[in-house]
Each structure stands twice: as C-alpha cells, then as structure tokens.
mmCIF file of C-alpha atoms and ligand atoms in Angstrom:
data_model
loop_
_atom_site.group_PDB
_atom_site.id
_atom_site.type_symbol
_atom_site.label_atom_id
_atom_site.label_comp_id
_atom_site.label_asym_id
_atom_site.label_seq_id
_atom_site.Cartn_x
_atom_site.Cartn_y
_atom_site.Cartn_z
ATOM 1 C CA MET A 162 6.116 -71.685 -97.247
ATOM 2 C CA LEU A 163 2.729 -70.457 -96.240
ATOM 3 C CA VAL A 164 1.835 -66.757 -96.167
ATOM 4 C CA TYR A 165 -1.080 -65.271 -94.258
ATOM 5 C CA SER A 166 -2.378 -61.841 -95.200
ATOM 6 C CA HIS A 167 -5.621 -60.010 -95.940
ATOM 7 C CA THR A 168 -6.729 -57.029 -98.001
ATOM 8 C CA ASP A 169 -8.263 -55.544 -94.807
ATOM 9 C CA CYS A 170 -4.687 -54.975 -93.624
ATOM 10 C CA LEU A 171 -4.238 -52.568 -96.554
ATOM 11 C CA LEU A 172 -7.206 -50.459 -95.487
ATOM 12 C CA LYS A 173 -5.749 -49.147 -92.252
ATOM 13 C CA ASP A 174 -4.968 -45.482 -92.813
ATOM 14 C CA ASN A 175 -2.639 -43.532 -90.547
ATOM 15 C CA GLY A 176 -2.858 -40.196 -92.328
ATOM 16 C CA PHE A 177 -0.654 -38.107 -94.585
ATOM 17 C CA ASN A 178 3.093 -38.656 -94.415
ATOM 18 C CA HIS A 179 2.868 -41.436 -91.816
ATOM 19 C CA PRO A 180 5.655 -44.046 -92.127
ATOM 20 C CA GLU A 181 3.345 -46.984 -91.319
ATOM 21 C CA ARG A 182 1.433 -46.933 -94.606
ATOM 22 C CA LYS A 183 -0.271 -49.480 -96.798
ATOM 23 C CA GLU A 184 2.440 -49.298 -99.467
ATOM 24 C CA ARG A 185 4.725 -51.187 -97.057
ATOM 25 C CA LEU A 186 2.508 -54.248 -97.291
ATOM 26 C CA ASP A 187 1.955 -53.778 -101.038
ATOM 27 C CA SER A 188 5.748 -53.877 -101.545
ATOM 28 C CA ILE A 189 6.153 -56.960 -99.389
ATOM 29 C CA LEU A 190 3.352 -58.913 -101.091
ATOM 30 C CA GLU A 191 4.503 -57.886 -104.564
ATOM 31 C CA SER A 192 8.017 -58.992 -103.757
ATOM 32 C CA ILE A 193 6.902 -62.335 -102.300
ATOM 33 C CA LYS A 194 4.925 -63.021 -105.485
ATOM 34 C CA GLN A 195 8.101 -62.539 -107.538
ATOM 35 C CA ILE A 196 9.952 -65.311 -105.685
ATOM 36 C CA LYS A 197 10.097 -68.167 -108.148
ATOM 37 C CA ASP A 198 12.234 -70.881 -106.561
ATOM 38 C CA ILE A 199 10.163 -71.412 -103.406
ATOM 39 C CA LYS A 200 6.696 -72.947 -103.413
ATOM 40 C CA ILE A 201 4.535 -70.400 -101.608
ATOM 41 C CA SER A 202 0.835 -70.739 -100.762
ATOM 42 C CA PHE A 203 -1.291 -67.821 -99.674
ATOM 43 C CA LYS A 204 -4.139 -67.905 -97.146
ATOM 44 C CA GLU A 205 -6.520 -65.201 -95.988
ATOM 45 C CA ALA A 206 -6.105 -64.228 -92.361
ATOM 46 C CA PRO A 207 -9.281 -64.766 -90.325
ATOM 47 C CA LEU A 208 -10.536 -62.260 -87.738
ATOM 48 C CA ALA A 209 -9.093 -63.025 -84.301
ATOM 49 C CA ASP A 210 -11.610 -64.124 -81.669
ATOM 50 C CA MET A 211 -11.831 -62.327 -78.336
ATOM 51 C CA ASP A 212 -11.094 -65.492 -76.322
ATOM 52 C CA SER A 213 -7.695 -65.804 -77.987
ATOM 53 C CA ILE A 214 -6.921 -62.076 -77.722
ATOM 54 C CA SER A 215 -7.757 -62.152 -74.035
ATOM 55 C CA LEU A 216 -4.999 -64.704 -73.444
ATOM 56 C CA VAL A 217 -2.852 -61.527 -73.474
ATOM 57 C CA HIS A 218 -5.033 -58.401 -73.318
ATOM 58 C CA PRO A 219 -8.035 -57.817 -71.011
ATOM 59 C CA LYS A 220 -11.274 -57.766 -72.995
ATOM 60 C CA LYS A 221 -12.185 -54.333 -71.571
ATOM 61 C CA HIS A 222 -8.948 -52.816 -72.862
ATOM 62 C CA ILE A 223 -9.546 -54.094 -76.398
ATOM 63 C CA GLU A 224 -13.186 -52.992 -76.322
ATOM 64 C CA LYS A 225 -12.067 -49.535 -75.238
ATOM 65 C CA ILE A 226 -9.687 -49.296 -78.208
ATOM 66 C CA PHE A 227 -12.460 -50.336 -80.597
ATOM 67 C CA SER A 228 -14.928 -47.913 -78.998
ATOM 68 C CA ASN A 229 -12.556 -45.075 -79.883
ATOM 69 C CA ILE A 230 -12.623 -45.882 -83.600
ATOM 70 C CA PRO A 231 -13.940 -42.781 -85.381
ATOM 71 C CA LYS A 232 -16.711 -42.781 -88.004
ATOM 72 C CA SER A 233 -14.532 -40.547 -90.164
ATOM 73 C CA GLY A 234 -11.046 -39.105 -89.966
ATOM 74 C CA LEU A 235 -8.371 -40.266 -87.553
ATOM 75 C CA ILE A 236 -7.976 -40.442 -83.785
ATOM 76 C CA GLY A 237 -4.671 -40.881 -81.958
ATOM 77 C CA VAL A 238 -4.628 -43.273 -78.991
ATOM 78 C CA GLU A 239 -1.456 -41.955 -77.363
ATOM 79 C CA LYS A 240 -0.506 -38.762 -75.631
ATOM 80 C CA GLU A 241 2.308 -36.497 -76.812
ATOM 81 C CA PRO A 242 5.153 -36.807 -77.737
ATOM 82 C CA TYR A 243 4.260 -39.992 -79.658
ATOM 83 C CA ALA A 244 0.774 -39.142 -80.869
ATOM 84 C CA ASP A 245 1.115 -41.217 -84.018
ATOM 85 C CA THR A 246 -0.685 -44.463 -83.134
ATOM 86 C CA MET A 247 -3.842 -43.813 -85.073
ATOM 87 C CA LEU A 248 -7.308 -45.316 -85.424
ATOM 88 C CA CYS A 249 -9.231 -44.862 -88.678
ATOM 89 C CA PRO A 250 -12.780 -46.101 -89.510
ATOM 90 C CA LYS A 251 -11.384 -49.342 -90.978
ATOM 91 C CA SER A 252 -8.969 -50.128 -88.155
ATOM 92 C CA LYS A 253 -10.940 -52.843 -86.407
ATOM 93 C CA LYS A 254 -10.768 -55.463 -89.138
ATOM 94 C CA ALA A 255 -7.100 -54.732 -89.878
ATOM 95 C CA ILE A 256 -6.233 -55.156 -86.187
ATOM 96 C CA LEU A 257 -8.261 -58.376 -85.903
ATOM 97 C CA ARG A 258 -6.873 -59.836 -89.158
ATOM 98 C CA SER A 259 -3.294 -59.127 -88.041
ATOM 99 C CA CYS A 260 -3.853 -61.024 -84.820
ATOM 100 C CA GLY A 261 -5.958 -63.696 -86.526
ATOM 101 C CA ALA A 262 -3.139 -64.430 -88.982
ATOM 102 C CA GLY A 263 -0.912 -65.594 -86.147
ATOM 103 C CA ILE A 264 -3.632 -67.735 -84.567
ATOM 104 C CA ALA A 265 -4.444 -69.481 -87.854
ATOM 105 C CA ALA A 266 -0.724 -69.843 -88.539
ATOM 106 C CA ALA A 267 -0.313 -71.582 -85.183
ATOM 107 C CA ASP A 268 -2.899 -74.187 -86.205
ATOM 108 C CA ASP A 269 -1.144 -74.723 -89.528
ATOM 109 C CA LEU A 270 2.236 -74.920 -87.826
ATOM 110 C CA MET A 271 1.044 -77.747 -85.609
ATOM 111 C CA ASN A 272 -0.413 -79.479 -88.671
ATOM 112 C CA SER A 273 2.998 -79.809 -90.290
ATOM 113 C CA ASN A 274 3.501 -76.464 -92.055
ATOM 114 C CA LYS A 275 6.957 -75.679 -90.731
ATOM 115 C CA ARG A 276 7.485 -72.165 -92.112
ATOM 116 C CA ILE A 277 4.818 -69.486 -92.098
ATOM 117 C CA PHE A 278 5.001 -65.734 -92.650
ATOM 118 C CA CYS A 279 2.293 -63.312 -91.509
ATOM 119 C CA ALA A 280 2.267 -60.346 -93.911
ATOM 120 C CA ILE A 281 0.211 -58.048 -91.749
ATOM 121 C CA ARG A 282 -0.289 -54.517 -90.489
ATOM 122 C CA PRO A 283 -0.743 -53.012 -87.952
ATOM 123 C CA PRO A 284 2.335 -54.509 -86.291
ATOM 124 C CA GLY A 285 2.253 -55.713 -82.675
ATOM 125 C CA HIS A 286 5.482 -55.780 -80.673
ATOM 126 C CA HIS A 287 5.049 -52.396 -78.970
ATOM 127 C CA ALA A 288 1.548 -53.244 -77.672
ATOM 128 C CA GLU A 289 1.650 -53.915 -73.930
ATOM 129 C CA THR A 290 -0.993 -55.763 -71.891
ATOM 130 C CA THR A 291 -3.100 -52.623 -71.431
ATOM 131 C CA LYS A 292 -1.376 -50.036 -73.608
ATOM 132 C CA ALA A 293 -1.538 -49.435 -77.363
ATOM 133 C CA MET A 294 1.535 -47.592 -78.652
ATOM 134 C CA GLY A 295 4.151 -47.408 -81.406
ATOM 135 C CA PHE A 296 1.622 -48.104 -84.223
ATOM 136 C CA CYS A 297 0.580 -51.310 -82.332
ATOM 137 C CA PHE A 298 -2.738 -52.241 -80.698
ATOM 138 C CA ILE A 299 -2.791 -56.022 -80.140
ATOM 139 C CA ASN A 300 0.497 -57.845 -79.617
ATOM 140 C CA ASN A 301 0.044 -60.334 -82.460
ATOM 141 C CA ILE A 302 3.080 -62.480 -81.682
ATOM 142 C CA ALA A 303 2.309 -62.647 -77.950
ATOM 143 C CA VAL A 304 -1.250 -63.850 -78.595
ATOM 144 C CA THR A 305 0.136 -66.551 -80.898
ATOM 145 C CA ALA A 306 2.655 -67.674 -78.259
ATOM 146 C CA ARG A 307 -0.068 -67.971 -75.612
ATOM 147 C CA TYR A 308 -2.404 -69.718 -78.071
ATOM 148 C CA LEU A 309 0.263 -72.310 -78.895
ATOM 149 C CA GLN A 310 0.790 -72.940 -75.206
ATOM 150 C CA LYS A 311 -2.905 -73.225 -74.410
ATOM 151 C CA LYS A 312 -4.173 -75.240 -77.371
ATOM 152 C CA TYR A 313 -1.146 -77.374 -78.186
ATOM 153 C CA LYS A 314 0.499 -77.608 -74.757
ATOM 154 C CA ILE A 315 3.734 -76.174 -76.128
ATOM 155 C CA LYS A 316 5.854 -75.623 -73.037
ATOM 156 C CA LYS A 317 8.618 -73.361 -74.303
ATOM 157 C CA VAL A 318 8.240 -70.664 -76.957
ATOM 158 C CA ALA A 319 11.036 -68.354 -78.093
ATOM 159 C CA ILE A 320 10.322 -64.957 -79.606
ATOM 160 C CA ILE A 321 13.247 -63.526 -81.542
ATOM 161 C CA ASP A 322 12.875 -59.865 -82.488
ATOM 162 C CA PHE A 323 15.266 -58.239 -84.956
ATOM 163 C CA ASP A 324 13.169 -55.115 -85.564
ATOM 164 C CA VAL A 325 15.380 -52.072 -84.980
ATOM 165 C CA HIS A 326 13.090 -50.963 -82.142
ATOM 166 C CA HIS A 327 12.842 -52.808 -78.854
ATOM 167 C CA GLY A 328 9.628 -54.824 -78.477
ATOM 168 C CA ASN A 329 8.672 -53.287 -75.145
ATOM 169 C CA GLY A 330 5.212 -54.841 -75.356
ATOM 170 C CA THR A 331 6.421 -58.390 -75.844
ATOM 171 C CA GLN A 332 8.949 -57.937 -73.060
ATOM 172 C CA GLU A 333 6.324 -56.537 -70.670
ATOM 173 C CA ILE A 334 3.848 -59.336 -71.401
ATOM 174 C CA PHE A 335 6.336 -62.137 -70.715
ATOM 175 C CA TYR A 336 8.581 -60.386 -68.175
ATOM 176 C CA ASN A 337 7.727 -62.829 -65.373
ATOM 177 C CA ASP A 338 7.107 -65.890 -67.527
ATOM 178 C CA GLU A 339 9.873 -68.442 -67.713
ATOM 179 C CA THR A 340 8.005 -70.449 -70.369
ATOM 180 C CA VAL A 341 8.585 -67.758 -73.009
ATOM 181 C CA ALA A 342 12.055 -66.483 -73.907
ATOM 182 C CA TYR A 343 12.260 -63.069 -75.556
ATOM 183 C CA GLY A 344 15.445 -62.023 -77.337
ATOM 184 C CA SER A 345 15.761 -58.672 -79.075
ATOM 185 C CA SER A 346 18.423 -56.797 -81.009
ATOM 186 C CA HIS A 347 17.629 -53.107 -81.336
ATOM 187 C CA GLU A 348 19.198 -49.696 -81.741
ATOM 188 C CA PHE A 349 19.719 -48.110 -78.345
ATOM 189 C CA PRO A 350 18.957 -45.441 -77.372
ATOM 190 C CA LEU A 351 15.909 -45.174 -79.600
ATOM 191 C CA PHE A 352 12.104 -45.380 -79.303
ATOM 192 C CA PRO A 353 10.602 -46.813 -77.079
ATOM 193 C CA GLY A 354 13.532 -46.392 -74.664
ATOM 194 C CA THR A 355 13.386 -49.866 -73.091
ATOM 195 C CA GLY A 356 15.674 -52.805 -73.876
ATOM 196 C CA SER A 357 18.796 -52.371 -71.779
ATOM 197 C CA GLU A 358 20.814 -55.452 -70.892
ATOM 198 C CA GLU A 359 19.808 -55.035 -67.251
ATOM 199 C CA GLU A 360 16.202 -55.892 -68.140
ATOM 200 C CA THR A 361 16.377 -59.670 -67.737
ATOM 201 C CA GLY A 362 12.918 -60.684 -66.476
ATOM 202 C CA VAL A 363 13.126 -64.029 -64.696
ATOM 203 C CA GLY A 364 16.188 -64.954 -66.739
ATOM 204 C CA ASN A 365 14.045 -65.195 -69.895
ATOM 205 C CA ILE A 366 14.676 -61.748 -71.426
ATOM 206 C CA PHE A 367 17.770 -61.277 -73.589
ATOM 207 C CA ASN A 368 18.339 -57.740 -74.809
ATOM 208 C CA ALA A 369 21.070 -56.758 -77.245
ATOM 209 C CA PRO A 370 21.150 -52.963 -77.413
ATOM 210 C CA ILE A 371 23.122 -51.802 -80.454
ATOM 211 C CA LYS A 372 24.744 -48.429 -81.138
ATOM 212 C CA SER A 373 23.753 -46.449 -84.210
ATOM 213 C CA GLY A 374 25.993 -46.842 -87.256
ATOM 214 C CA ILE A 375 26.739 -50.563 -86.830
ATOM 215 C CA LYS A 376 26.984 -52.661 -90.000
ATOM 216 C CA GLY A 377 26.065 -56.260 -90.753
ATOM 217 C CA LYS A 378 29.147 -58.138 -89.609
ATOM 218 C CA GLU A 379 29.276 -56.518 -86.191
ATOM 219 C CA PHE A 380 25.487 -56.689 -85.840
ATOM 220 C CA LEU A 381 25.513 -60.435 -86.471
ATOM 221 C CA LYS A 382 28.208 -60.991 -83.886
ATOM 222 C CA VAL A 383 26.185 -59.230 -81.173
ATOM 223 C CA PHE A 384 22.949 -60.893 -82.329
ATOM 224 C CA GLU A 385 24.525 -64.318 -82.058
ATOM 225 C CA GLN A 386 26.180 -63.719 -78.666
ATOM 226 C CA LYS A 387 23.421 -61.881 -76.857
ATOM 227 C CA VAL A 388 20.228 -63.171 -78.469
ATOM 228 C CA LEU A 389 20.786 -66.542 -80.123
ATOM 229 C CA ASN A 390 23.183 -68.175 -77.677
ATOM 230 C CA PRO A 391 20.888 -67.813 -74.647
ATOM 231 C CA ILE A 392 17.864 -68.886 -76.689
ATOM 232 C CA ASP A 393 19.832 -71.902 -77.886
ATOM 233 C CA LYS A 394 20.284 -72.852 -74.217
ATOM 234 C CA PHE A 395 16.540 -72.304 -73.617
ATOM 235 C CA LYS A 396 15.752 -75.001 -76.258
ATOM 236 C CA PRO A 397 12.385 -73.680 -77.512
ATOM 237 C CA GLU A 398 9.789 -76.034 -78.981
ATOM 238 C CA VAL A 399 8.578 -73.310 -81.366
ATOM 239 C CA VAL A 400 10.341 -70.187 -82.638
ATOM 240 C CA LEU A 401 8.394 -67.023 -83.418
ATOM 241 C CA ILE A 402 10.080 -64.103 -85.183
ATOM 242 C CA SER A 403 9.244 -60.413 -84.897
ATOM 243 C CA ALA A 404 10.567 -59.538 -88.338
ATOM 244 C CA GLY A 405 11.095 -55.820 -88.697
ATOM 245 C CA PHE A 406 13.276 -54.622 -91.539
ATOM 246 C CA ASP A 407 13.977 -51.160 -90.152
ATOM 247 C CA ALA A 408 17.591 -51.944 -89.200
ATOM 248 C CA HIS A 409 18.207 -51.593 -92.952
ATOM 249 C CA THR A 410 20.584 -48.792 -93.886
ATOM 250 C CA ARG A 411 17.898 -47.140 -96.043
ATOM 251 C CA ASP A 412 15.308 -47.000 -93.266
ATOM 252 C CA PRO A 413 14.199 -43.469 -92.321
ATOM 253 C CA LEU A 414 13.363 -44.218 -88.664
ATOM 254 C CA ALA A 415 16.686 -45.610 -87.431
ATOM 255 C CA SER A 416 20.451 -45.587 -87.975
ATOM 256 C CA ILE A 417 21.650 -49.202 -88.126
ATOM 257 C CA ASN A 418 23.354 -49.964 -91.425
ATOM 258 C CA LEU A 419 22.261 -53.450 -92.481
ATOM 259 C CA GLU A 420 22.120 -54.358 -96.170
ATOM 260 C CA SER A 421 19.299 -56.460 -97.600
ATOM 261 C CA LYS A 422 21.463 -59.594 -97.731
ATOM 262 C CA ASP A 423 22.171 -59.317 -94.005
ATOM 263 C CA PHE A 424 18.565 -60.353 -93.393
ATOM 264 C CA TYR A 425 19.422 -63.681 -95.055
ATOM 265 C CA GLU A 426 22.237 -64.259 -92.555
ATOM 266 C CA ILE A 427 20.139 -63.229 -89.548
ATOM 267 C CA THR A 428 17.243 -65.440 -90.611
ATOM 268 C CA LYS A 429 19.498 -68.394 -91.462
ATOM 269 C CA LYS A 430 20.928 -68.380 -87.955
ATOM 270 C CA ILE A 431 17.407 -68.456 -86.487
ATOM 271 C CA VAL A 432 16.479 -71.299 -88.854
ATOM 272 C CA ASP A 433 19.535 -73.303 -87.735
ATOM 273 C CA LEU A 434 18.473 -72.881 -84.108
ATOM 274 C CA ALA A 435 14.877 -73.924 -84.886
ATOM 275 C CA ASN A 436 16.110 -76.976 -86.786
ATOM 276 C CA VAL A 437 18.080 -78.135 -83.742
ATOM 277 C CA HIS A 438 15.479 -77.539 -81.023
ATOM 278 C CA SER A 439 12.070 -76.845 -82.530
ATOM 279 C CA GLU A 440 11.577 -79.390 -85.345
ATOM 280 C CA GLY A 441 12.126 -76.430 -87.670
ATOM 281 C CA ARG A 442 8.858 -74.797 -86.596
ATOM 282 C CA ILE A 443 8.882 -71.047 -87.282
ATOM 283 C CA ILE A 444 6.186 -68.405 -87.646
ATOM 284 C CA SER A 445 7.498 -64.996 -88.685
ATOM 285 C CA PHE A 446 5.472 -61.802 -88.202
ATOM 286 C CA LEU A 447 5.950 -58.540 -90.079
ATOM 287 C CA GLU A 448 6.666 -55.744 -87.616
ATOM 288 C CA GLY A 449 8.402 -52.551 -88.826
ATOM 289 C CA GLY A 450 10.399 -51.474 -91.870
ATOM 290 C CA TYR A 451 9.595 -48.176 -93.560
ATOM 291 C CA ASP A 452 11.642 -47.945 -96.753
ATOM 292 C CA LEU A 453 9.835 -49.628 -99.627
ATOM 293 C CA LEU A 454 12.901 -50.761 -101.570
ATOM 294 C CA ALA A 455 14.558 -52.085 -98.412
ATOM 295 C CA LEU A 456 11.364 -53.988 -97.578
ATOM 296 C CA SER A 457 11.004 -55.544 -101.024
ATOM 297 C CA GLU A 458 14.650 -56.709 -101.099
ATOM 298 C CA SER A 459 14.885 -57.793 -97.476
ATOM 299 C CA ILE A 460 11.713 -59.893 -97.506
ATOM 300 C CA LYS A 461 13.163 -61.965 -100.357
ATOM 301 C CA GLU A 462 16.306 -62.626 -98.326
ATOM 302 C CA HIS A 463 14.160 -63.535 -95.319
ATOM 303 C CA PHE A 464 12.175 -66.057 -97.391
ATOM 304 C CA LEU A 465 15.249 -67.590 -99.033
ATOM 305 C CA ALA A 466 16.635 -68.352 -95.593
ATOM 306 C CA LEU A 467 13.289 -69.606 -94.252
ATOM 307 C CA LYS A 468 12.699 -72.100 -97.060
ATOM 308 C CA ILE A 469 13.101 -75.742 -96.131
HETATM 309 ZN ZN1 ZN B 170 10.601 -50.958 -85.693
#
C-alpha cells in the first residue's frame, strides 16, 4: 500500500466547532501508522499543477477561489444556508496538495502500485465544475480520473462513492460522459439534495439513495445491487473510491448505522470488482467522516480489505 498525504493538509482551518477539522486527518494517519501486518509506504503529496486541474475546472474559477483567500481570519465561499465552506490563509496549499495527491497517485498506479490511499483534506466530491461547496473546492477524484484518461489513455474509469452524502460534484462533472461511471450510495434525503435514482446521466450514473437508520447488512445489499452490479457491467480499467466514513453509526452529520467492520465488507466488494476488471488498480480518496473514533477504526478496516 502507498499513502499520499502532506502536513499542509493539516493547516487548513475552518473555524471553531467546524466538523471538517484537522484532527480528522490526524486520527486517520495515526491509525494507519498502527497497522502492522500491511507494508505501507508514505509519500508527500505534490502541489497540483493548473494544467491538470483545468482538465475539470476552468482556470478562472480556480483563480477566483484563490483570490478570495483572506490574509487573516476566515471567509465563506457559499451563500446561506450552507455558509460553512471556508477559506483560511493557508487554504491554497492544502487544496493543491489534496488534488496533487491524486495526480501523483495516478502516476504510481500506472507504474505498478496497485493500491493507493490519499489521506487528504479538504475533500472533493461536492465540488462542481464551477462551484465550490460542501467543504470542497477542487474535485480531487474527478481531476485524477481525467488525468488517467489523458496521460495514460485509460478509456473507462469507475468512481465508487460510499460517503454518506451524494457526490453532486462528481456526478455533475461526468453527467454526460459515458467513459466515466459514477456509483454512489448515500443517505437520502440529506445534503446536498441530489442523488435520486432518476438521475442517470447517459446511463453512466448509478445512485443508491438510502433511508436513515439502515444498518450494515441492508446497506450492503443495496450497495451491491444498485452500485456494484452496474459498475461490474461497465468493466472499468481503473477504480477510484470516494471513501467517506460518515455512514458510520457514530457520525454526527448523518443517520446511517454502519459499524467500523462494515467498511471492510464494502471495500472488499470493490476490491473483488477491481480484481476482475481493472487489474486490481484502485486509488482511494478520503472524503468525509466526522467522528474521530469511527474514522480511526474504519480506516483500518478499509486498509485491511485493500491490501493485496
Ligand atoms: Zn460526507
């Protein structure tokens, strides 16, 4: 296993009492370091370059975000009622490292590292082509998908998203693109409000809305039927995972009742699919997950299933 991260990702501050805080990443990294029976190497995430970012987001849009970065204090980039996507003085490097992790991971993936995890923040799956929202600015996983297609001529990429929130940004970016399949399980209704089964793109979008209160066994059944089965038919050459751990029963932002060990089962099913179609090639990206104990337990389960 290879892990990309960077201390710059710890420096992004969202203000007092904000759920997307640096301790999330501290917990994850601490927990990964405790895993003894998997050989894990760590690499520092580089800063993403604008050419790669602009495979997804117009340069002007990104420059506008960066031009809003304050010299001190915090500035929100959204309007009410979700005015909690914040920029702080140290945001730029954290945003660029988070995206750069995926780009560097793509190069490693194509040079025979089959399993890579990007331990990053800010997350990315809510970021649309020209809209920062839901704690996200650049859609890290979408840039990586486009980069793989452009540099390595990968024809079919699957993005599997088990964060408890729907990845509206990833869906929007690939909505008319039959070369990228997007499958998402998410609590519904819940922020951001998208992700109904009727949203199917050009037959490449597979949404599995899930009612609050569901536990692991039932969750897995829906995940398999509505997300994995269609992606199995799509036969991706590379699998990317939006790994959010906020469907955990302890998570404060949602009401799905997964236990830590359920993330082993979810991940194992994705690994089986990647082994059949994608030469086992997987890059997983940290998205959400806001309870520190849930994060530290769940990431271990995720890694145990990802190991080769
Ligand atoms: Zn989430």
